[in-house]
Coordinates of C-alpha atoms in Angstrom, one line a residue:
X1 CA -11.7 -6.5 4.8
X2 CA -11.4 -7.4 8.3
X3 CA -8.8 -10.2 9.0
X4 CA -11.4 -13.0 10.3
X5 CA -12.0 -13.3 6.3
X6 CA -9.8 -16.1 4.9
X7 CA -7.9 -14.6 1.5
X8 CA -7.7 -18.7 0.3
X9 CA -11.1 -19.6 0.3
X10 CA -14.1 -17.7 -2.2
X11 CA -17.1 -19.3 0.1
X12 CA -15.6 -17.6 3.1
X13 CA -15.5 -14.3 1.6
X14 CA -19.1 -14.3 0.1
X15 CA -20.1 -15.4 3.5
X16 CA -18.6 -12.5 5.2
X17 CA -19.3 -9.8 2.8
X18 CA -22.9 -10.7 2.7
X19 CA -22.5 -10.3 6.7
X20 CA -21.2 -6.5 6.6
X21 CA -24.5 -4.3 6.9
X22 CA -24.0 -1.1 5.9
X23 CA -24.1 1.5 8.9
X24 CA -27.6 3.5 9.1
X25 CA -27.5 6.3 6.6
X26 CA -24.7 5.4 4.9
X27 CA -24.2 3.3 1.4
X28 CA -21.4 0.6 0.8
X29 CA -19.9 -0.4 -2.1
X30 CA -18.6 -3.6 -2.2
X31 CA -15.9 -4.0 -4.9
X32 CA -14.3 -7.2 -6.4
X33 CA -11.2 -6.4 -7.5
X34 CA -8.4 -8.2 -8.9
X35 CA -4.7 -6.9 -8.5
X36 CA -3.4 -8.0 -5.1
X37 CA -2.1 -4.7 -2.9
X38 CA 1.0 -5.9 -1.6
X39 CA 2.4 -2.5 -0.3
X40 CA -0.8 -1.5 1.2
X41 CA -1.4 2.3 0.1
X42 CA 2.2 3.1 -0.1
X43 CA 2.7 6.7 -2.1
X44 CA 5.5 6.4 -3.2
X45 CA 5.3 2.6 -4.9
X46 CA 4.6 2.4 -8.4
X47 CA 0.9 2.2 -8.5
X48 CA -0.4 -1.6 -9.2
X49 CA -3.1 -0.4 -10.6
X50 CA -6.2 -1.7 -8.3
X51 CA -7.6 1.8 -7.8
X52 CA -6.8 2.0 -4.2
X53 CA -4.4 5.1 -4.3
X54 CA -6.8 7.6 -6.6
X55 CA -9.2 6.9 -3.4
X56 CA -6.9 8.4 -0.5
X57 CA -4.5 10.6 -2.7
X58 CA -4.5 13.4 -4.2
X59 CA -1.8 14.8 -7.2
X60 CA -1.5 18.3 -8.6
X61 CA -2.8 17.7 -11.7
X62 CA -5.0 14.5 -13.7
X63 CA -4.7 13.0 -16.7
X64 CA -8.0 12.0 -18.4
X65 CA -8.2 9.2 -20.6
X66 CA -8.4 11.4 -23.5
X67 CA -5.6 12.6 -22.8
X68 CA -6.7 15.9 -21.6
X69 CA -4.1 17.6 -18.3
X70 CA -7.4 18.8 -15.6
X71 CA -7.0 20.3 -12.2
X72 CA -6.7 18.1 -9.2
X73 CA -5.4 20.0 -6.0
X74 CA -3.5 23.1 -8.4
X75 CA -6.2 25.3 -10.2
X76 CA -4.1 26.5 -12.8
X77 CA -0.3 26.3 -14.0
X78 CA 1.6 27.8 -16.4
X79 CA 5.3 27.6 -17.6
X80 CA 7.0 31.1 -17.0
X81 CA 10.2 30.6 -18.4
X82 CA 12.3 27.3 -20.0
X83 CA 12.8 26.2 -16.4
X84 CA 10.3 27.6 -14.3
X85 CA 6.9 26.5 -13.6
X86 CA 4.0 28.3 -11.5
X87 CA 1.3 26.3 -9.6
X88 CA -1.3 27.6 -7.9
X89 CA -3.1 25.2 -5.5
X90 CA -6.3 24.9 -4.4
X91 CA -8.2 26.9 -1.5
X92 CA -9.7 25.1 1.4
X93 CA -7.9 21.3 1.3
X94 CA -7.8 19.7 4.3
X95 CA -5.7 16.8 5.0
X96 CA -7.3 13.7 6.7
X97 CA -5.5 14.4 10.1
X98 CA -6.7 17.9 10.2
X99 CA -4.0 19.6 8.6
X100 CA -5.0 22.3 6.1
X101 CA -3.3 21.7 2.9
X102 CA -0.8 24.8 1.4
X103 CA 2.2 25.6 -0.5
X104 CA 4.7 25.2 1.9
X105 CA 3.8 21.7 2.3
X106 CA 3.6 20.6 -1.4
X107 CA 6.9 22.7 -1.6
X108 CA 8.5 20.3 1.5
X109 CA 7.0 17.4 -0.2
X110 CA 8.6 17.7 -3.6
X111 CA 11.4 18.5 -2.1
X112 CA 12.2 15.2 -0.7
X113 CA 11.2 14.0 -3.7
X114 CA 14.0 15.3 -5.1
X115 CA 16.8 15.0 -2.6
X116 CA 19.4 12.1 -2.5
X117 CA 17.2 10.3 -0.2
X118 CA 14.2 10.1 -1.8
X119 CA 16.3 7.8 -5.0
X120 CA 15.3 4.7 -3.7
X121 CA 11.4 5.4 -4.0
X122 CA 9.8 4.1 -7.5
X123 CA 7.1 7.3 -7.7
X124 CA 11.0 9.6 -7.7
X125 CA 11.0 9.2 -11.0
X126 CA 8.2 11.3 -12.0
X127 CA 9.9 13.8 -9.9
X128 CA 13.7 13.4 -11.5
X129 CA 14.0 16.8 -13.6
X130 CA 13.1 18.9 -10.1
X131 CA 15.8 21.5 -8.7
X132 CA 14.2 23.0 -6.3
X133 CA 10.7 24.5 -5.4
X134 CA 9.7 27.5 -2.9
X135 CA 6.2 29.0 -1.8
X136 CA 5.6 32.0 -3.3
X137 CA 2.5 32.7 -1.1
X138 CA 0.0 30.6 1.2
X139 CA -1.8 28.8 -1.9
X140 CA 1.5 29.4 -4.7
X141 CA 4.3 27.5 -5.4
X142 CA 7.2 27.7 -7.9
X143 CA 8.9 25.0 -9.4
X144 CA 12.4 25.0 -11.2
X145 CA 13.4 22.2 -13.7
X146 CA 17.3 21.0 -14.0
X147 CA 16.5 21.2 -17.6
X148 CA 13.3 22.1 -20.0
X149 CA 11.0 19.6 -18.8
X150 CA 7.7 20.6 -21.3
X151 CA 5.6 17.3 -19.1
X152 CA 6.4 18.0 -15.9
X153 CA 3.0 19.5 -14.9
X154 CA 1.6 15.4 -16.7
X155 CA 4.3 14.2 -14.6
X156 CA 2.8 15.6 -11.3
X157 CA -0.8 13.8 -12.5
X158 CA 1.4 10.8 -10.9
X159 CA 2.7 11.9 -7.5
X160 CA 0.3 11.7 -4.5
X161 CA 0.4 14.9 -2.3
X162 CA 1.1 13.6 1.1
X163 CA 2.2 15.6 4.4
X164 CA 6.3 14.4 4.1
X165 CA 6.7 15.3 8.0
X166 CA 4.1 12.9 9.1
X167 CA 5.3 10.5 6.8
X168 CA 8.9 10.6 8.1
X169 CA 7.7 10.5 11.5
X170 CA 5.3 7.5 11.3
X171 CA 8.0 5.6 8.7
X172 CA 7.1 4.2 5.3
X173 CA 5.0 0.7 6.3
X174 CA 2.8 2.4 9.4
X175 CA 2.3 5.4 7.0
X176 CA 1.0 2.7 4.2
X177 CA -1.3 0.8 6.2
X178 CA -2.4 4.7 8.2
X179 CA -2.5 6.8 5.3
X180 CA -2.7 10.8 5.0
X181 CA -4.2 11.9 2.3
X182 CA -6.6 14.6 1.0
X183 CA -8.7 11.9 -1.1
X184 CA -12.3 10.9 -0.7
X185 CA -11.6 7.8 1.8
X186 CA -9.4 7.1 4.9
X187 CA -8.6 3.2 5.3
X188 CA -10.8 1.6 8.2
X189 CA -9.2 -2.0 8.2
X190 CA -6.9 -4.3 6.3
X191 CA -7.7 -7.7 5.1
X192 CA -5.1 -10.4 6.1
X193 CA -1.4 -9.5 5.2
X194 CA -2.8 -6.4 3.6
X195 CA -3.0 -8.3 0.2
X196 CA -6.6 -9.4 0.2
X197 CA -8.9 -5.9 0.9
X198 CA -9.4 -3.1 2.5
X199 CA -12.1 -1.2 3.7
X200 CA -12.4 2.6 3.0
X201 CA -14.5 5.4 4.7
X202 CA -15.3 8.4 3.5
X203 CA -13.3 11.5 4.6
X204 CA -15.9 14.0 5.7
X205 CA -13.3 16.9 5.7
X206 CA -12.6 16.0 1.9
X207 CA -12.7 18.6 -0.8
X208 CA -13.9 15.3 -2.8
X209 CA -16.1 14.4 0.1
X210 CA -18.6 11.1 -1.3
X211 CA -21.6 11.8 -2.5
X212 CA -23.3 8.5 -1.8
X213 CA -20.9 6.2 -1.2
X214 CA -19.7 6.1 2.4
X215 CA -18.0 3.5 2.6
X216 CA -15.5 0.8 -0.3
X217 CA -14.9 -2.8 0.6
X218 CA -12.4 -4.0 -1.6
X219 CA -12.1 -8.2 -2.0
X220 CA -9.1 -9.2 -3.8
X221 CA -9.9 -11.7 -6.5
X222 CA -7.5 -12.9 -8.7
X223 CA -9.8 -15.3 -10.4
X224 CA -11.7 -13.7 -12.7
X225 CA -14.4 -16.6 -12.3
X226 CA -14.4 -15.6 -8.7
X227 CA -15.5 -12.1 -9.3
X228 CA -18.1 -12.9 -11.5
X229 CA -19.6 -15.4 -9.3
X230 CA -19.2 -12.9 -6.3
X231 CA -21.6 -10.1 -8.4
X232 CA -23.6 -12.9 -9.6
X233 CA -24.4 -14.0 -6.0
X234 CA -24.9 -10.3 -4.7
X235 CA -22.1 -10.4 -2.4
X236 CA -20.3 -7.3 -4.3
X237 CA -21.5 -4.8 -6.1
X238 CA -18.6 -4.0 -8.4
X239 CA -16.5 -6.7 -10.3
X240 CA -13.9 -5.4 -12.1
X241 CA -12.3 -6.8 -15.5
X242 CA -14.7 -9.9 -15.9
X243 CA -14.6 -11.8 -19.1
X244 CA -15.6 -11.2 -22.9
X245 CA -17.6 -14.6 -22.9
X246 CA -19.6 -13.7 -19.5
X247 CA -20.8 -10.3 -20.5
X248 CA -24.6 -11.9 -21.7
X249 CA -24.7 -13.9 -18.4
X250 CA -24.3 -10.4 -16.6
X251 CA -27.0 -8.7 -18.4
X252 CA -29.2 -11.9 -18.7
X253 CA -29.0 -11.5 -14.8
X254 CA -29.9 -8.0 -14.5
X255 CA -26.6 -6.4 -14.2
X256 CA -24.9 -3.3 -15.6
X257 CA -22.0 -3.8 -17.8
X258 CA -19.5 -0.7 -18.7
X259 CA -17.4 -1.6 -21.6
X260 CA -14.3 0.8 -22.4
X261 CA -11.1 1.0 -24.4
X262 CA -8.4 2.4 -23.2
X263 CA -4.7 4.0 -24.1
X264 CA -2.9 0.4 -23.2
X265 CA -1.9 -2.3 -25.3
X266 CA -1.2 -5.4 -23.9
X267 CA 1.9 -7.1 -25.7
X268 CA 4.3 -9.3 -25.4
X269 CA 8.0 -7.8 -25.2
X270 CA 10.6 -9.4 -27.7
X271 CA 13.9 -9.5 -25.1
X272 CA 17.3 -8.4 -27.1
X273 CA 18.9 -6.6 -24.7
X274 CA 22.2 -8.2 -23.0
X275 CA 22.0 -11.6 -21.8
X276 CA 19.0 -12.2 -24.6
X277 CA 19.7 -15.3 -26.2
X278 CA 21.2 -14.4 -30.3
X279 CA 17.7 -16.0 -31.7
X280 CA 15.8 -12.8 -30.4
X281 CA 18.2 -10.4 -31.3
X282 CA 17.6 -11.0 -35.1
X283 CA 15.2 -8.9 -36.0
X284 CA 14.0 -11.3 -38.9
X285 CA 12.7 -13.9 -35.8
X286 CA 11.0 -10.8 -34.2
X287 CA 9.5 -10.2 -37.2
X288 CA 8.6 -14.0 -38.0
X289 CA 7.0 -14.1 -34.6
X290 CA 5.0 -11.2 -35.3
X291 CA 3.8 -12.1 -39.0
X292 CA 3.1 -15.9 -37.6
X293 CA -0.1 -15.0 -35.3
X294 CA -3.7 -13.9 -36.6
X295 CA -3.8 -10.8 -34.0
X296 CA -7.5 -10.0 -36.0
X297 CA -8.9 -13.8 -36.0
X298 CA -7.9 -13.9 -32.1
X299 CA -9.9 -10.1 -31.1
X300 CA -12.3 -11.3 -33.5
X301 CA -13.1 -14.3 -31.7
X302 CA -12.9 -13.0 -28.1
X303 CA -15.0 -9.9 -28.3
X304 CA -17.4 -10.9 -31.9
X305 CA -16.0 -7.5 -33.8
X306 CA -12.2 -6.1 -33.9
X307 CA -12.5 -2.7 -32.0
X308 CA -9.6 -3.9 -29.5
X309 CA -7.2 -4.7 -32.6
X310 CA -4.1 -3.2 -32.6
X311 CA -1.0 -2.9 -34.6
X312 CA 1.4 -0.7 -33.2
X313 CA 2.2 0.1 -29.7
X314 CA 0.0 3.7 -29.6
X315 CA -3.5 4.2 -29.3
X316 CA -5.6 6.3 -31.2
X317 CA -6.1 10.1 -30.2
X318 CA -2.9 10.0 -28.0
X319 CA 0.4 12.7 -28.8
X320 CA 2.8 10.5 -30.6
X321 CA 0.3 8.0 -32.2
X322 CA 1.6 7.2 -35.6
X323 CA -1.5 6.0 -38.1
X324 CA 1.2 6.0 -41.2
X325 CA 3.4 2.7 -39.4
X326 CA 3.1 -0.7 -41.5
X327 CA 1.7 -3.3 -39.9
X328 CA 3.2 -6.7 -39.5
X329 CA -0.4 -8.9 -40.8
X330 CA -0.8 -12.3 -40.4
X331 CA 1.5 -14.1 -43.0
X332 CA 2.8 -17.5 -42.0
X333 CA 4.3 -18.2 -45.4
X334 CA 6.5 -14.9 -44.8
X335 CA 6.8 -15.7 -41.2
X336 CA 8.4 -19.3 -42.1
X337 CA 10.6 -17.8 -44.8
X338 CA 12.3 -15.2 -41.8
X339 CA 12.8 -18.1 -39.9
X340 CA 14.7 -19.6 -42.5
X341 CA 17.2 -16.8 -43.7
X342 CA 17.9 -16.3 -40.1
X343 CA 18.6 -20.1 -39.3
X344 CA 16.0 -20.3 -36.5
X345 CA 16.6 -23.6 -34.8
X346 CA 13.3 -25.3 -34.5
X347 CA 14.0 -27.9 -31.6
X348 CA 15.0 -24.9 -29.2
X349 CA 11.5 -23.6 -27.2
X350 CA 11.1 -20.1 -26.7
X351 CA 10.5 -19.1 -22.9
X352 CA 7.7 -17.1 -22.3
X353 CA 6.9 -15.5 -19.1
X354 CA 3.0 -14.2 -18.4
X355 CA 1.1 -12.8 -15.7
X356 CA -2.7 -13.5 -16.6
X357 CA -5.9 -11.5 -15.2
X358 CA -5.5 -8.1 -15.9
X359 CA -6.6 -8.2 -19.9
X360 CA -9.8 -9.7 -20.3
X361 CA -9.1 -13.1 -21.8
X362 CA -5.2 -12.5 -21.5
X363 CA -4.5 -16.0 -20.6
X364 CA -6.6 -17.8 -23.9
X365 CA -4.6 -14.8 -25.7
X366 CA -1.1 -16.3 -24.9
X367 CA -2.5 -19.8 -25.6
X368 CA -4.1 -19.1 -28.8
X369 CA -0.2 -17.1 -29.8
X370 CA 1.5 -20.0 -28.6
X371 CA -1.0 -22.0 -31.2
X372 CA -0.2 -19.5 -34.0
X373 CA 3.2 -20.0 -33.3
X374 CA 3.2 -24.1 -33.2
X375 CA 1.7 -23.6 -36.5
X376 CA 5.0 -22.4 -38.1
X377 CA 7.1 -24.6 -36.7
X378 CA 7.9 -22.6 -33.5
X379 CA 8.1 -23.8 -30.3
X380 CA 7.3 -22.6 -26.9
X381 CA 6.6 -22.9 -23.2
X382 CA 4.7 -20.6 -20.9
X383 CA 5.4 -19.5 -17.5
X384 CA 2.8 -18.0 -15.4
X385 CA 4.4 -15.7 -12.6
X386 CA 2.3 -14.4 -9.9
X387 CA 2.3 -10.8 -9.3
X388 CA 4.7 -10.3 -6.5
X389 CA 7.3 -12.0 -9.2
X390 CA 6.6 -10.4 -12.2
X391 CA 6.9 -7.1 -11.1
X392 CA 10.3 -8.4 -9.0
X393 CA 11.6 -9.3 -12.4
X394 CA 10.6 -6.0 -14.1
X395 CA 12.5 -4.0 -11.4
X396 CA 15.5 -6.5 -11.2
X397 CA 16.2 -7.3 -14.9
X398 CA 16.4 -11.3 -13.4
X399 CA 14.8 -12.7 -16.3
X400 CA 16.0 -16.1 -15.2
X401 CA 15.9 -17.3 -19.3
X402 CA 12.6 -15.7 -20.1
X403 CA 12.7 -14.9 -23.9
X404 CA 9.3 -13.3 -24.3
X405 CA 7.4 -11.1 -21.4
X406 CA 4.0 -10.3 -21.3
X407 CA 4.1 -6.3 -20.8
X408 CA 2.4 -3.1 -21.9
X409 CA 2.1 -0.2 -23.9
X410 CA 1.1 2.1 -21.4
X411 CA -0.2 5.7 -22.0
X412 CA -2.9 6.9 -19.7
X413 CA -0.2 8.1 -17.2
X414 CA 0.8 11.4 -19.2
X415 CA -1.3 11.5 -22.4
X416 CA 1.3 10.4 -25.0
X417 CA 3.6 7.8 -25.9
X418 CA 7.0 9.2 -24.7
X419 CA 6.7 6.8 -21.3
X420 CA 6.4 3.7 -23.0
X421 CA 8.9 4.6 -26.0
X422 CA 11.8 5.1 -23.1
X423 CA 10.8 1.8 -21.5
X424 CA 11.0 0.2 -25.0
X425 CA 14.1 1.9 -26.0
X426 CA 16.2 0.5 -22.8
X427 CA 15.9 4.1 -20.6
X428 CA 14.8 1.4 -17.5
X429 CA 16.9 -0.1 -14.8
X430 CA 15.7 -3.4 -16.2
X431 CA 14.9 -3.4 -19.7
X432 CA 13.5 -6.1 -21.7
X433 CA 14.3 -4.1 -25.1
X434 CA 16.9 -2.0 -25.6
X435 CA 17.4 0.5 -29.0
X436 CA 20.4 2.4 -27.1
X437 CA 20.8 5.2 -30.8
X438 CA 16.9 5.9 -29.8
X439 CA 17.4 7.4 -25.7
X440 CA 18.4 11.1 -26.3
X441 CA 16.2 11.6 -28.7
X442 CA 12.7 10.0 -26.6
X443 CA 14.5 12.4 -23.5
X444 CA 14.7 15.3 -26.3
X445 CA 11.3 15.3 -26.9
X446 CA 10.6 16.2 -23.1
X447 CA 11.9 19.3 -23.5
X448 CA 9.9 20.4 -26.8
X449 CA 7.5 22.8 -25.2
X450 CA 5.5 23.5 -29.1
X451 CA 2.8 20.6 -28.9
X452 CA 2.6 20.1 -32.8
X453 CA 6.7 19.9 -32.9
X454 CA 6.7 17.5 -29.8
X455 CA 4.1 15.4 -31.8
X456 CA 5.8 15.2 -34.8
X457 CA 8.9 14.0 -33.0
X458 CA 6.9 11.5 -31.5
X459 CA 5.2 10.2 -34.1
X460 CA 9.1 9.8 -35.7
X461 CA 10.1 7.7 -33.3
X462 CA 7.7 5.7 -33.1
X463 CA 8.3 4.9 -36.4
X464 CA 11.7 3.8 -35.9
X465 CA 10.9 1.8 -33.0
X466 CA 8.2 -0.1 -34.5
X467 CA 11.1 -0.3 -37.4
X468 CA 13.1 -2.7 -34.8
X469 CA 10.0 -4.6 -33.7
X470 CA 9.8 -4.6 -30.1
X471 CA 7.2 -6.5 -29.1
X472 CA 3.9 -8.1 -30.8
X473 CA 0.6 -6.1 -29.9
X474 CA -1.9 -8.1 -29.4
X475 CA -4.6 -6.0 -28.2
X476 CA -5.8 -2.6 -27.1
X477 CA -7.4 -2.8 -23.2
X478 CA -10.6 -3.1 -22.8
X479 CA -11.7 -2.4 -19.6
X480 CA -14.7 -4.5 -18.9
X481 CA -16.8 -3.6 -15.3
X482 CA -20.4 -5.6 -14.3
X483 CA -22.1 -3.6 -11.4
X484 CA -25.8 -4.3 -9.7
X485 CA -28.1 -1.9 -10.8
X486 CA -28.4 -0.2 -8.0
X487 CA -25.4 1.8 -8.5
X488 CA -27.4 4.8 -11.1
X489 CA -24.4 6.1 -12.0
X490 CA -20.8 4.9 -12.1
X491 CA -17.8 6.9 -13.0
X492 CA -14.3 5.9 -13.5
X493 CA -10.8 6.9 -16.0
X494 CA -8.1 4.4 -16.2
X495 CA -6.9 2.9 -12.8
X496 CA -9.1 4.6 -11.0
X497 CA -13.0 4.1 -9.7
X498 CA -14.6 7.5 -8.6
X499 CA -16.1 6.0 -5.7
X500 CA -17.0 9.8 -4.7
X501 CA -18.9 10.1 -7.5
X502 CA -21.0 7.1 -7.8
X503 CA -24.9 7.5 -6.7
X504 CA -26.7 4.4 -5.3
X505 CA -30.5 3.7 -5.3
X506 CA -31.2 4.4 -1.7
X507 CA -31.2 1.0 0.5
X508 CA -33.4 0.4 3.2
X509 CA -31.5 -0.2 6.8

């Protein structure tokens, strides 16, 4: 978005979207999303999730949300010894500067990701079992592991291929707000502070050139009225992750809804780990808190069936998924007896730190669990962080007396559950839950290269997590998109809208 639009006020920004005409020939799509971008379209940051990275980047390799490892930029890979890994890239890619894409570059690349320097970069860590890699040819590199590393080639679905020379020589913040990438799109302009939109254009020289779509404004809308009114007054055409109770107004209007469940779970995290407060390191009050809230009244009431319910921190269909776990069910009775035998002291709120507007309904979920909660005698009060800060406390462990965190189960990056088992085990800089005797054996797992074995082992730990109850699930995601129905066909996977692959009713210019 250009920076005459004013991020603080919605009646500004429907004024000037409705003013951007689309060029002559071209189509525009005009997106309201809803996660801030507060390090423009830095590479190398973790990925907040708004899409805008899948549109100028390209990895190695994707994960589908099925779980399925597809080509991207390599063709085909294979594991040629314990330790060694082949990729062989893709002909013809062509960088948006120019350059053509080939092995020596994704070898330079990965290189740096695994030097000293790179440590300081969040995306490293995908990278942290890589020795070394060499070109073995113009389109063929080879990739050597520290140690068996049976996910590396899921791991590389997470790394954007960028050209490391340029980005050394422009420096990390003009490289972000200029990026080089061999996506779909090129960014045209920023919106104010580079937080509120962005307009993309399409990359002609793109092996994923667009189809129809020639050009993405994004409008950053935190409020997920805001979006819907912005789709419902035609001044986007995309509103992403708009309520449960606003899906009949949508249709009742004429517009397109795409309803989808994904491989997250929103939860909230049960701190024990030092520094927690005694009360949440007995298990019995993790469990209480569990037993106390009606998880199936709650997704029942929300969405009118329970296809988002959600017991355990897995999703179906995913390596690692355990079906056998026992679920903690509503039981308040129970859930009062626990807090009992472990002495719970009633006059003593829990903290509870949230950021709301990325689950649909998230913030009536933490209100209804606070309810459920007040029902057995248990007290609480409810922070809402803005963005910026929760994700400063998840990578700087200042929890500042939070007892409970709104987090995730999060799977769609590799395909299984091994990512989200090391977060909740305490493998993380800052972690909210820590099960120290459970680390080597998540790590182990990474090296089982037999899929069944590396399932099993999965599905074992998983059970002895949940065992230790980590966190309450409260919901599977449900991704929830309205579009005008001019857009014929949309296509997206997790975190990701496939601009490129959209087609749009022809509109007269």
């Amino acid at each position: 978005m250009g920076s005459r639009m004013n991020a603080r006020l919605l009646s500004l920004f429907l004024i000037a979207l409705c003013s951007l005409a689309p060029q002559s020939g071209a189509e525009t799509i005009r997106l309201a999303a809803s996660t801030p971008m507060p390090s423009y379209a830095d590479p190398l940051a973790i990925d907040s999730g708004n899409g805008l990275i899948p549109a100028i980047f390209d990895s190695l390799t994707v994960v589908d949300d099925d779980g399925t490892l597809t080509p991207s930029l390599a063709l085909r890979w294979e594991l040629v010894n314990a330790t060694t890994w082949h990729f062989q890239l893709r002909p013809g890619v062509v960088f948006s500067n120019g350059v053509t894409l080939d092995a020596e570059i994704v070898a330079d690349f990965l290189n740096f990701l695994a030097s000293p320097e790179a440590l300081i970069y969040p995306v490293v860590r995908e990278a942290d079992t890589i020795e070394g890699v060499r070109a073995l040819g113009p389109l063929t590199i080879e990739v050597t592991t520290r140690r068996p590393d049976a996910v590396l080639a899921r791991k590389l679905s997470r790394i954007p291929i960028i050209p490391i020379d340029v980005w050394k020589e422009m420096g990390r913040t003009e490289f972000s707000k200029a990026p080089v990438g061999t996506g779909p799109y090129v960014v045209d302009q920023w919106g104010a502070g580079g937080a509120s939109g962005v307009t993309l254009t399409g990359a002609e020289g793109s092996w994923r050139r667009p189809k129809d779509v020639d050009t993405v404004e994004y409008v950053v809308l935190t409020d997920p009225s805001a979006r819907l009114q912005s789709l419902l007054s035609n001044s986007v055409d995309i509103s992403i992750a708009i309520d449960l109770d606003s899906i009949s107004t949508v249709e009742e209007a004429g517009y397109r809804v795409r309803t989808q469940l994904g491989s997250i779970v929103l939860a909230l995290a049960l701190r024990n780990c030092d520094g927690a407060r005694p009360v949440m390191q007995d298990v019995r009050v993790r469990q209480a808190l569990t037993l106390a809230v009606d998880r199936r009244s709650i997704i029942e009431s929300l969405m009118g069936s329970d296809e988002a319910l959600i017991r355990q921190g897995g999703t179906p269909g995913l390596l690692g998924y355990n079906p056998d776990l026992a679920p903690l069910d509503f039981d308040p009775e129970r859930a009062k007896a626990l807090l009992n035998d472990a002495g719970f002291n009633y006059d003593d709120p829990l903290v509870v730190g949230v950021f709301t507007g990325q689950f649909l309904s998230d913030a009536l979920i933490y209100q209804l669990v606070a309810q459920y909660w007040s029902a057995v005698g248990v007290k609480s009060e409810i922070r809402r962080l803005a963005f910026p800060e929760y994700i400063r406390r998840f990578e700087s462990g200042d929890w500042d007396g939070i007892d409970i965190m709104s987090a995730v189960w999060s799977h769609y990056q590799l395909g299984d559950v091994s990512r989200s088992l090391k977060r909740y085990a305490g493998a993380h800089a800052a972690p909210l839950f820590c099960a120290p005797e459970l680390v080597d054996d998540v790590f182990a797992t990474d090296s089982e290269t037999n899929e069944e074995r590396r399932d099993q082992k999965l599905q074992d730990l998983m059970a002895r997590l949940h065992n230790q109850v980590p966190s309450i699930p409260l919901a599977r995601y449900v991704s929830v998109t309205a579009h005008s129905p001019r857009i014929v066909e949309f296509r997206s996977r997790t975190g990701a809208i496939l601009f490129e692959r959209i087609r749009v009713e022809e509109s007269a210019n």
